[in-house]
């Protein structure tokens, strides 16, 4: 009974989020355009100049740098748009709508999950569009593994939306949110093997990368999309799922505890 | 026996409710009973703790100590049941700017699990004259329109208790009147208990069944506006005289002369101000203020005051044949009550003297031109 109610509440909050996102077409398109630009300009530029041997891959795999970068770029776009999306809670806190939800007879957890899912939905949609556009730039995809790729995309989306929500609950204004976000995203991104395998990094830094959920996300996505990965795919999936679950719980806990809205 | 009775009638009961922010007690040990179906006003200066109190009752702030029962449910132990019983219009805007008015209502209905048709929502919007804007984005609304939307949204799920935190703050006078009109209508039709906070004394006076005066987190007085004002028992005759004499010379004698007559009420002070032009006093006028207290509970206070006024007029005439230009009676207002209990003014402007009696007084004066 209670579960059914919570699911319905999550659905309602999710619906509101989707409705709001659908109103910001400019935001959606720019979040989509950014990774495509990266892929087109960086990817084509580096395609000829980076030898795959230096990436730890043999030339015989037939994978070029553009294909190598693709999962990284998808991961990056998910990272940015999910973290930004997590700010919606802060936005609602600032502009009053959160209070309206907080006095409603629905659980705090369903408010967080509903918001999380709606933002992740949009992120995933962007991921899918990028994958659909990929054949146009001449990268061959592993069609059979696309559902697994989408699973990784979902996990990355949920994980970083949760990170955004966690930051939201701790911050009072947009400025500090942006500050923290900038401070976090760059190392997360650079230590994710988006542009180069982490095995190329000095050993101590490599260790840090193993605490980065984006690393497992991108590695798994690379495995699914182009069949190359540092770790076995199942291990990537396990790790990213664990991070995701932990961060969702943390965001729900912090949100539940946060007062003074 | 009596306690059981109260439990039935009190839809809200706060028990030593306290909220501390560090050292600051925003709400300090508040024990209040609010009866089912009444319009209850919380009056207090900025920072008195009104919003904090309401937020605790609405379950979005956790009390530091104490608790409250709303509709029989404990705000700490059964917040979800409390939430089902209440509706609220927050002090700050809380509608979703990027949704339309209709979508805001629809979303609210879904969250509260109220089955509604489009026609129901339009009907509610019509109540606040927003039905023709149902499909516009809320960000295009004026402050007053947003307020009206929030008000009608708060009613959508038929709450037992409706909280209105400064529903008219920052709105122009026409909009304010409209909003109070809606609130009155709602209260009459739906038998809802309404708890509101406001800065506007006259409005609180005219709309609230009972009022609590709150300052620095503490309840200073509770009662109906009438009770609170009567308890103050502080009336004034404000008599303007033509400046034919140096009145200050007569102040003590005049006081004695008035007191010698049995005017039926106690005189608490006589005070003359000269050379005080401006503020409705012209250069050739002198203001005589006579403070009064009613000591006879059994008689109608208005009748007593009018008798007293006639006696005072006679006294003035006999004493020196003073020429009276106007006479006003100042009855205690909620402002006065407020100042008495908090020692501060809520707003800078003064409330006008009671209108009805002022008319009586001026009608009397017109016949009392003494030459
Ligand atoms: N989140 C908070 N942190 C610290 N102090 C607060 C907080 N919220 C309110 N206060 C303080 O509590 C007191 C009561 O505030 P409030 O309830 O908003 O008053 P009112 O609504 O009567 O104007 C004020 O002194 C205010 O500064
Ligand atoms: Mg307030």
GROMACS .gro file of N, CA and C in nm, chain B residues 45-178:
model
  402
  306UNK      N    1   0.551   4.188   1.529
  306UNK     CA    2   0.643   4.261   1.442
  306UNK      C    3   0.731   4.165   1.364
  307UNK      N    4   0.807   4.218   1.270
  307UNK     CA    5   0.901   4.135   1.195
  307UNK      C    6   0.995   4.062   1.288
  308UNK      N    7   1.014   3.934   1.262
  308UNK     CA    8   1.108   3.858   1.343
  308UNK      C    9   1.049   3.809   1.474
  309UNK      N   10   0.916   3.823   1.489
  309UNK     CA   11   0.852   3.781   1.615
  309UNK      C   12   0.848   3.629   1.628
  310UNK      N   13   0.853   3.561   1.514
  310UNK     CA   14   0.849   3.414   1.519
  310UNK      C   15   0.724   3.355   1.458
  311UNK      N   16   0.645   3.437   1.389
  311UNK     CA   17   0.520   3.389   1.331
  311UNK      C   18   0.544   3.280   1.227
  312UNK      N   19   0.635   3.311   1.134
  312UNK     CA   20   0.661   3.215   1.028
  312UNK      C   21   0.721   3.086   1.084
  313UNK      N   22   0.813   3.101   1.178
  313UNK     CA   23   0.874   2.983   1.239
  313UNK      C   24   0.767   2.896   1.305
  314UNK      N   25   0.676   2.960   1.376
  314UNK     CA   26   0.567   2.887   1.441
  314UNK      C   27   0.484   2.811   1.337
  315UNK      N   28   0.448   2.881   1.230
  315UNK     CA   29   0.366   2.817   1.127
  315UNK      C   30   0.442   2.703   1.059
  316UNK      N   31   0.570   2.724   1.035
  316UNK     CA   32   0.648   2.618   0.971
  316UNK      C   33   0.656   2.493   1.059
  317UNK      N   34   0.662   2.512   1.189
  317UNK     CA   35   0.662   2.394   1.276
  317UNK      C   36   0.527   2.323   1.270
  318UNK      N   37   0.420   2.402   1.272
  318UNK     CA   38   0.287   2.342   1.266
  318UNK      C   39   0.266   2.269   1.134
  319UNK      N   40   0.332   2.319   1.028
  319UNK     CA   41   0.319   2.256   0.896
  319UNK      C   42   0.414   2.140   0.877
  320UNK      N   43   0.489   2.106   0.978
  320UNK     CA   44   0.581   1.991   0.976
  320UNK      C   45   0.704   2.010   0.886
  321UNK      N   46   0.736   2.132   0.846
  321UNK     CA   47   0.859   2.144   0.768
  321UNK      C   48   0.974   2.194   0.854
  322UNK      N   49   0.947   2.230   0.977
  322UNK     CA   50   1.054   2.261   1.072
  322UNK      C   51   1.032   2.174   1.194
  323UNK      N   52   1.141   2.122   1.247
  323UNK     CA   53   1.131   2.035   1.364
  323UNK      C   54   1.145   2.120   1.490
  324UNK      N   55   1.050   2.110   1.582
  324UNK     CA   56   1.062   2.189   1.706
  324UNK      C   57   1.186   2.147   1.785
  325UNK      N   58   1.245   2.243   1.855
  325UNK     CA   59   1.356   2.210   1.945
  325UNK      C   60   1.301   2.135   2.066
  326UNK      N   61   1.185   2.182   2.115
  326UNK     CA   62   1.117   2.108   2.221
  326UNK      C   63   0.969   2.143   2.216
  327UNK      N   64   0.890   2.063   2.288
  327UNK     CA   65   0.745   2.083   2.283
  327UNK      C   66   0.689   2.020   2.157
  328UNK      N   67   0.558   2.023   2.146
  328UNK     CA   68   0.497   1.970   2.025
  328UNK      C   69   0.361   2.036   2.005
  329UNK      N   70   0.286   1.985   1.908
  329UNK     CA   71   0.153   2.038   1.883
  329UNK      C   72   0.067   1.928   1.825
  330UNK      N   73  -0.062   1.940   1.851
  330UNK     CA   74  -0.157   1.848   1.791
  330UNK      C   75  -0.241   1.926   1.691
  331UNK      N   76  -0.253   1.871   1.572
  331UNK     CA   77  -0.340   1.933   1.473
  331UNK      C   78  -0.440   1.829   1.429
  332UNK      N   79  -0.567   1.862   1.444
  332UNK     CA   80  -0.672   1.769   1.406
  332UNK      C   81  -0.652   1.635   1.476
  333UNK      N   82  -0.593   1.641   1.596
  333UNK     CA   83  -0.571   1.520   1.674
  333UNK      C   84  -0.440   1.448   1.646
  334UNK      N   85  -0.360   1.497   1.549
  334UNK     CA   86  -0.235   1.430   1.515
  334UNK      C   87  -0.114   1.509   1.564
  335UNK      N   88  -0.014   1.436   1.609
  335UNK     CA   89   0.106   1.498   1.663
  335UNK      C   90   0.199   1.539   1.548
  336UNK      N   91   0.243   1.664   1.549
  336UNK     CA   92   0.324   1.713   1.436
  336UNK      C   93   0.459   1.641   1.427
  337UNK      N   94   0.506   1.585   1.537
  337UNK     CA   95   0.636   1.517   1.532
  337UNK      C   96   0.618   1.369   1.501
  338UNK      N   97   0.517   1.308   1.563
  338UNK     CA   98   0.503   1.164   1.548
  338UNK      C   99   0.423   1.124   1.425
  339UNK      N  100   0.331   1.210   1.384
  339UNK     CA  101   0.246   1.172   1.270
  339UNK      C  102   0.241   1.282   1.164
  340UNK      N  103   0.359   1.323   1.116
  340UNK     CA  104   0.361   1.437   1.025
  340UNK      C  105   0.276   1.415   0.899
  341UNK      N  106   0.274   1.291   0.849
  341UNK     CA  107   0.199   1.268   0.726
  341UNK      C  108   0.049   1.288   0.744
  342UNK      N  109  -0.002   1.250   0.861
  342UNK     CA  110  -0.145   1.271   0.887
  342UNK      C  111  -0.173   1.419   0.905
  343UNK      N  112  -0.078   1.490   0.967
  343UNK     CA  113  -0.093   1.635   0.981
  343UNK      C  114  -0.097   1.698   0.842
  344UNK      N  115  -0.004   1.653   0.758
  344UNK     CA  116   0.004   1.713   0.624
  344UNK      C  117  -0.125   1.695   0.546
  345UNK      N  118  -0.193   1.584   0.570
  345UNK     CA  119  -0.320   1.562   0.500
  345UNK      C  120  -0.428   1.657   0.550
  346UNK      N  121  -0.412   1.705   0.673
  346UNK     CA  122  -0.517   1.787   0.732
  346UNK      C  123  -0.501   1.936   0.702
  347UNK      N  124  -0.386   1.974   0.647
  347UNK     CA  125  -0.359   2.117   0.635
  347UNK      C  126  -0.337   2.164   0.492
  348UNK      N  127  -0.360   2.293   0.473
  348UNK     CA  128  -0.321   2.359   0.350
  348UNK      C  129  -0.246   2.484   0.392
  349UNK      N  130  -0.160   2.533   0.306
  349UNK     CA  131  -0.086   2.652   0.347
  349UNK      C  132  -0.053   2.743   0.229
  350UNK      N  133  -0.060   2.873   0.256
  350UNK     CA  134  -0.006   2.971   0.163
  350UNK      C  135   0.115   3.031   0.233
  351UNK      N  136   0.232   3.003   0.179
  351UNK     CA  137   0.356   3.048   0.243
  351UNK      C  138   0.375   3.198   0.229
  352UNK      N  139   0.459   3.251   0.318
  352UNK     CA  140   0.491   3.395   0.309
  352UNK      C  141   0.557   3.427   0.175
  353UNK      N  142   0.649   3.342   0.133
  353UNK     CA  143   0.717   3.365   0.005
  353UNK      C  144   0.646   3.285  -0.103
  354UNK      N  145   0.653   3.336  -0.227
  354UNK     CA  146   0.584   3.266  -0.335
  354UNK      C  147   0.628   3.120  -0.344
  355UNK      N  148   0.534   3.031  -0.372
  355UNK     CA  149   0.570   2.891  -0.378
  355UNK      C  150   0.501   2.820  -0.494
  356UNK      N  151   0.457   2.899  -0.593
  356UNK     CA  152   0.401   2.829  -0.709
  356UNK      C  153   0.514   2.809  -0.810
  357UNK      N  154   0.490   2.718  -0.901
  357UNK     CA  155   0.592   2.682  -0.998
  357UNK      C  156   0.581   2.776  -1.117
  358UNK      N  157   0.677   2.868  -1.126
  358UNK     CA  158   0.674   2.970  -1.230
  358UNK      C  159   0.671   2.915  -1.372
  359UNK      N  160   0.734   2.802  -1.390
  359UNK     CA  161   0.747   2.749  -1.525
  359UNK      C  162   0.636   2.652  -1.563
  360UNK      N  163   0.535   2.645  -1.477
  360UNK     CA  164   0.415   2.570  -1.514
  360UNK      C  165   0.301   2.671  -1.527
  361UNK      N  166   0.195   2.629  -1.594
  361UNK     CA  167   0.080   2.718  -1.605
  361UNK      C  168   0.001   2.711  -1.474
  362UNK      N  169  -0.094   2.804  -1.460
  362UNK     CA  170  -0.178   2.804  -1.340
  362UNK      C  171  -0.250   2.670  -1.330
  363UNK      N  172  -0.301   2.626  -1.444
  363UNK     CA  173  -0.374   2.499  -1.446
  363UNK      C  174  -0.284   2.383  -1.404
  364UNK      N  175  -0.163   2.381  -1.460
  364UNK     CA  176  -0.071   2.271  -1.426
  364UNK      C  177  -0.033   2.272  -1.279
  365UNK      N  178  -0.017   2.392  -1.223
  365UNK     CA  179   0.012   2.402  -1.081
  365UNK      C  180  -0.100   2.337  -0.998
  366UNK      N  181  -0.223   2.365  -1.037
  366UNK     CA  182  -0.337   2.310  -0.966
  366UNK      C  183  -0.344   2.158  -0.985
  367UNK      N  184  -0.322   2.116  -1.108
  367UNK     CA  185  -0.331   1.976  -1.142
  367UNK      C  186  -0.226   1.895  -1.065
  368UNK      N  187  -0.106   1.949  -1.061
  368UNK     CA  188   0.004   1.884  -0.992
  368UNK      C  189  -0.028   1.871  -0.842
  369UNK      N  190  -0.081   1.978  -0.787
  369UNK     CA  191  -0.119   1.978  -0.646
  369UNK      C  192  -0.226   1.870  -0.620
  370UNK      N  193  -0.324   1.863  -0.710
  370UNK     CA  194  -0.431   1.764  -0.694
  370UNK      C  195  -0.373   1.623  -0.699
  371UNK      N  196  -0.277   1.601  -0.789
  371UNK     CA  197  -0.217   1.468  -0.800
  371UNK      C  198  -0.142   1.432  -0.671
  372UNK      N  199  -0.063   1.527  -0.624
  372UNK     CA  200   0.016   1.501  -0.503
  372UNK      C  201  -0.074   1.469  -0.384
  373UNK      N  202  -0.188   1.537  -0.376
  373UNK     CA  203  -0.278   1.514  -0.263
  373UNK      C  204  -0.380   1.405  -0.293
  374UNK      N  205  -0.364   1.344  -0.411
  374UNK     CA  206  -0.450   1.233  -0.445
  374UNK      C  207  -0.597   1.272  -0.447
  375UNK      N  208  -0.624   1.391  -0.499
  375UNK     CA  209  -0.762   1.437  -0.513
  375UNK      C  210  -0.801   1.419  -0.658
  376UNK      N  211  -0.901   1.338  -0.685
  376UNK     CA  212  -0.941   1.323  -0.825
  376UNK      C  213  -1.012   1.450  -0.872
  377UNK      N  214  -0.959   1.513  -0.976
  377UNK     CA  215  -1.024   1.635  -1.026
  377UNK      C  216  -1.033   1.634  -1.177
  378UNK      N  217  -1.137   1.696  -1.224
  378UNK     CA  218  -1.156   1.717  -1.366
  378UNK      C  219  -1.112   1.858  -1.398
  379UNK      N  220  -1.093   1.884  -1.526
  379UNK     CA  221  -1.055   2.019  -1.564
  379UNK      C  222  -1.158   2.121  -1.517
  380UNK      N  223  -1.285   2.082  -1.522
  380UNK     CA  224  -1.389   2.177  -1.482
  380UNK      C  225  -1.379   2.214  -1.334
  381UNK      N  226  -1.339   2.117  -1.250
  381UNK     CA  227  -1.324   2.147  -1.106
  381UNK      C  228  -1.217   2.253  -1.086
  382UNK      N  229  -1.106   2.232  -1.157
  382UNK     CA  230  -0.994   2.326  -1.141
  382UNK      C  231  -1.033   2.464  -1.191
  383UNK      N  232  -1.101   2.466  -1.306
  383UNK     CA  233  -1.141   2.597  -1.360
  383UNK      C  234  -1.237   2.667  -1.264
  384UNK      N  235  -1.321   2.589  -1.200
  384UNK     CA  236  -1.415   2.646  -1.105
  384UNK      C  237  -1.341   2.712  -0.988
  385UNK      N  238  -1.242   2.639  -0.937
  385UNK     CA  239  -1.163   2.695  -0.827
  385UNK      C  240  -1.087   2.820  -0.872
  386UNK      N  241  -1.041   2.817  -0.995
  386UNK     CA  242  -0.970   2.935  -1.046
  386UNK      C  243  -1.066   3.051  -1.064
  387UNK      N  244  -1.190   3.018  -1.097
  387UNK     CA  245  -1.289   3.125  -1.113
  387UNK      C  246  -1.313   3.195  -0.979
  388UNK      N  247  -1.310   3.118  -0.873
  388UNK     CA  248  -1.329   3.174  -0.739
  388UNK      C  249  -1.236   3.291  -0.714
  389UNK      N  250  -1.115   3.283  -0.769
  389UNK     CA  251  -1.019   3.392  -0.749
  389UNK      C  252  -0.995   3.469  -0.880
  390UNK      N  253  -1.090   3.454  -0.971
  390UNK     CA  254  -1.088   3.529  -1.097
  390UNK      C  255  -0.961   3.505  -1.178
  391UNK      N  256  -0.922   3.380  -1.185
  391UNK     CA  257  -0.804   3.348  -1.266
  391UNK      C  258  -0.836   3.246  -1.375
  392UNK      N  259  -0.965   3.214  -1.390
  392UNK     CA  260  -0.999   3.108  -1.486
  392UNK      C  261  -0.961   3.144  -1.629
  393UNK      N  262  -0.963   3.274  -1.660
  393UNK     CA  263  -0.927   3.312  -1.797
  393UNK      C  264  -0.775   3.308  -1.820
  394UNK      N  265  -0.700   3.284  -1.713
  394UNK     CA  266  -0.555   3.275  -1.728
  394UNK      C  267  -0.504   3.135  -1.698
  395UNK      N  268  -0.595   3.040  -1.697
  395UNK     CA  269  -0.559   2.905  -1.655
  395UNK      C  270  -0.437   2.850  -1.729
  396UNK      N  271  -0.426   2.880  -1.856
  396UNK     CA  272  -0.319   2.818  -1.934
  396UNK      C  273  -0.199   2.909  -1.958
  397UNK      N  274  -0.190   3.014  -1.879
  397UNK     CA  275  -0.071   3.100  -1.888
  397UNK      C  276   0.032   3.055  -1.786
  398UNK      N  277   0.158   3.079  -1.821
  398UNK     CA  278   0.264   3.047  -1.726
  398UNK      C  279   0.257   3.139  -1.605
  399UNK      N  280   0.284   3.082  -1.489
  399UNK     CA  281   0.272   3.160  -1.366
  399UNK      C  282   0.375   3.273  -1.363
  400UNK      N  283   0.487   3.256  -1.436
  400UNK     CA  284   0.588   3.362  -1.434
  400UNK      C  285   0.536   3.492  -1.497
  401UNK      N  286   0.425   3.484  -1.571
  401UNK     CA  287   0.369   3.606  -1.628
  401UNK      C  288   0.269   3.673  -1.533
  402UNK      N  289   0.248   3.615  -1.415
  402UNK     CA  290   0.147   3.667  -1.322
  402UNK      C  291   0.204   3.779  -1.235
  403UNK      N  292   0.115   3.869  -1.192
  403UNK     CA  293   0.154   3.971  -1.094
  403UNK      C  294   0.156   3.907  -0.955
  404UNK      N  295   0.214   3.978  -0.860
  404UNK     CA  296   0.221   3.926  -0.722
  404UNK      C  297   0.084   3.889  -0.668
  405UNK      N  298  -0.014   3.975  -0.695
  405UNK     CA  299  -0.149   3.950  -0.644
  405UNK      C  300  -0.211   3.826  -0.707
  406UNK      N  301  -0.184   3.808  -0.836
  406UNK     CA  302  -0.240   3.692  -0.905
  406UNK      C  303  -0.178   3.564  -0.852
  407UNK      N  304  -0.047   3.567  -0.829
  407UNK     CA  305   0.020   3.448  -0.773
  407UNK      C  306  -0.039   3.413  -0.637
  408UNK      N  307  -0.062   3.517  -0.557
  408UNK     CA  308  -0.117   3.498  -0.425
  408UNK      C  309  -0.253   3.431  -0.433
  409UNK      N  310  -0.336   3.480  -0.526
  409UNK     CA  311  -0.470   3.426  -0.541
  409UNK      C  312  -0.464   3.280  -0.587
  410UNK      N  313  -0.368   3.253  -0.676
  410UNK     CA  314  -0.351   3.115  -0.722
  410UNK      C  315  -0.313   3.025  -0.605
  411UNK      N  316  -0.219   3.073  -0.523
  411UNK     CA  317  -0.175   2.992  -0.409
  411UNK      C  318  -0.288   2.969  -0.310
  412UNK      N  319  -0.369   3.071  -0.295
  412UNK     CA  320  -0.483   3.062  -0.204
  412UNK      C  321  -0.580   2.954  -0.250
  413UNK      N  322  -0.613   2.958  -0.376
  413UNK     CA  323  -0.712   2.862  -0.425
  413UNK      C  324  -0.650   2.722  -0.434
  414UNK      N  325  -0.519   2.717  -0.460
  414UNK     CA  326  -0.451   2.588  -0.461
  414UNK      C  327  -0.453   2.525  -0.322
  415UNK      N  328  -0.438   2.611  -0.220
  415UNK     CA  329  -0.440   2.561  -0.083
  415UNK      C  330  -0.573   2.498  -0.045
  416UNK      N  331  -0.678   2.535  -0.120
  416UNK     CA  332  -0.812   2.485  -0.088
  416UNK      C  333  -0.847   2.358  -0.162
  417UNK      N  334  -0.766   2.328  -0.263
  417UNK     CA  335  -0.798   2.221  -0.357
  417UNK      C  336  -0.825   2.087  -0.287
  418UNK      N  337  -0.750   2.059  -0.183
  418UNK     CA  338  -0.765   1.928  -0.119
  418UNK      C  339  -0.850   1.934   0.008
  419UNK      N  340  -0.931   2.038   0.019
  419UNK     CA  341  -1.024   2.053   0.131
  419UNK      C  342  -0.959   2.032   0.267
  420UNK      N  343  -0.858   2.109   0.301
  420UNK     CA  344  -0.793   2.090   0.430
  420UNK      C  345  -0.885   2.131   0.543
  421UNK      N  346  -0.860   2.072   0.659
  421UNK     CA  347  -0.935   2.111   0.779
  421UNK      C  348  -0.884   2.245   0.830
  422UNK      N  349  -0.754   2.263   0.812
  422UNK     CA  350  -0.689   2.383   0.864
  422UNK      C  351  -0.612   2.450   0.750
  423UNK      N  352  -0.633   2.579   0.735
  423UNK     CA  353  -0.562   2.651   0.632
  423UNK      C  354  -0.473   2.757   0.697
  424UNK      N  355  -0.343   2.751   0.667
  424UNK     CA  356  -0.250   2.851   0.719
  424UNK      C  357  -0.224   2.956   0.611
  425UNK      N  358  -0.230   3.083   0.649
  425UNK     CA  359  -0.200   3.189   0.553
  425UNK      C  360  -0.094   3.278   0.616
  426UNK      N  361   0.028   3.270   0.564
  426UNK     CA  362   0.137   3.348   0.623
  426UNK      C  363   0.152   3.478   0.545
  427UNK      N  364   0.108   3.586   0.602
  427UNK     CA  365   0.110   3.718   0.540
  427UNK      C  366   0.047   3.712   0.400
  428UNK      N  367  -0.079   3.675   0.392
  428UNK     CA  368  -0.137   3.657   0.258
  428UNK      C  369  -0.143   3.785   0.177
  429UNK      N  370  -0.136   3.900   0.242
  429UNK     CA  371  -0.153   4.025   0.166
  429UNK      C  372  -0.028   4.111   0.169
  430UNK      N  373   0.082   4.057   0.218
  430UNK     CA  374   0.203   4.138   0.231
  430UNK      C  375   0.249   4.189   0.094
  431UNK      N  376   0.273   4.318   0.087
  431UNK     CA  377   0.328   4.376  -0.035
  431UNK      C  378   0.229   4.392  -0.149
  432UNK      N  379   0.101   4.374  -0.120
  432UNK     CA  380   0.002   4.391  -0.227
  432UNK      C  381  -0.065   4.527  -0.213
  433UNK      N  382  -0.119   4.576  -0.326
  433UNK     CA  383  -0.185   4.705  -0.318
  433UNK      C  384  -0.320   4.690  -0.249
  434UNK      N  385  -0.380   4.802  -0.216
  434UNK     CA  386  -0.495   4.798  -0.126
  434UNK      C  387  -0.616   4.726  -0.186
  435UNK      N  388  -0.639   4.744  -0.317
  435UNK     CA  389  -0.754   4.676  -0.379
  435UNK      C  390  -0.736   4.526  -0.373
  436UNK      N  391  -0.614   4.480  -0.410
  436UNK     CA  392  -0.588   4.337  -0.409
  436UNK      C  393  -0.603   4.281  -0.268
  437UNK      N  394  -0.557   4.360  -0.171
  437UNK     CA  395  -0.568   4.316  -0.032
  437UNK      C  396  -0.713   4.294   0.006
  438UNK      N  397  -0.796   4.391  -0.032
  438UNK     CA  398  -0.939   4.379   0.000
  438UNK      C  399  -0.997   4.255  -0.063
  439UNK      N  400  -0.959   4.232  -0.190
  439UNK     CA  401  -1.012   4.115  -0.261
  439UNK      C  402  -0.974   3.988  -0.189
   0.00000   0.00000   0.00000
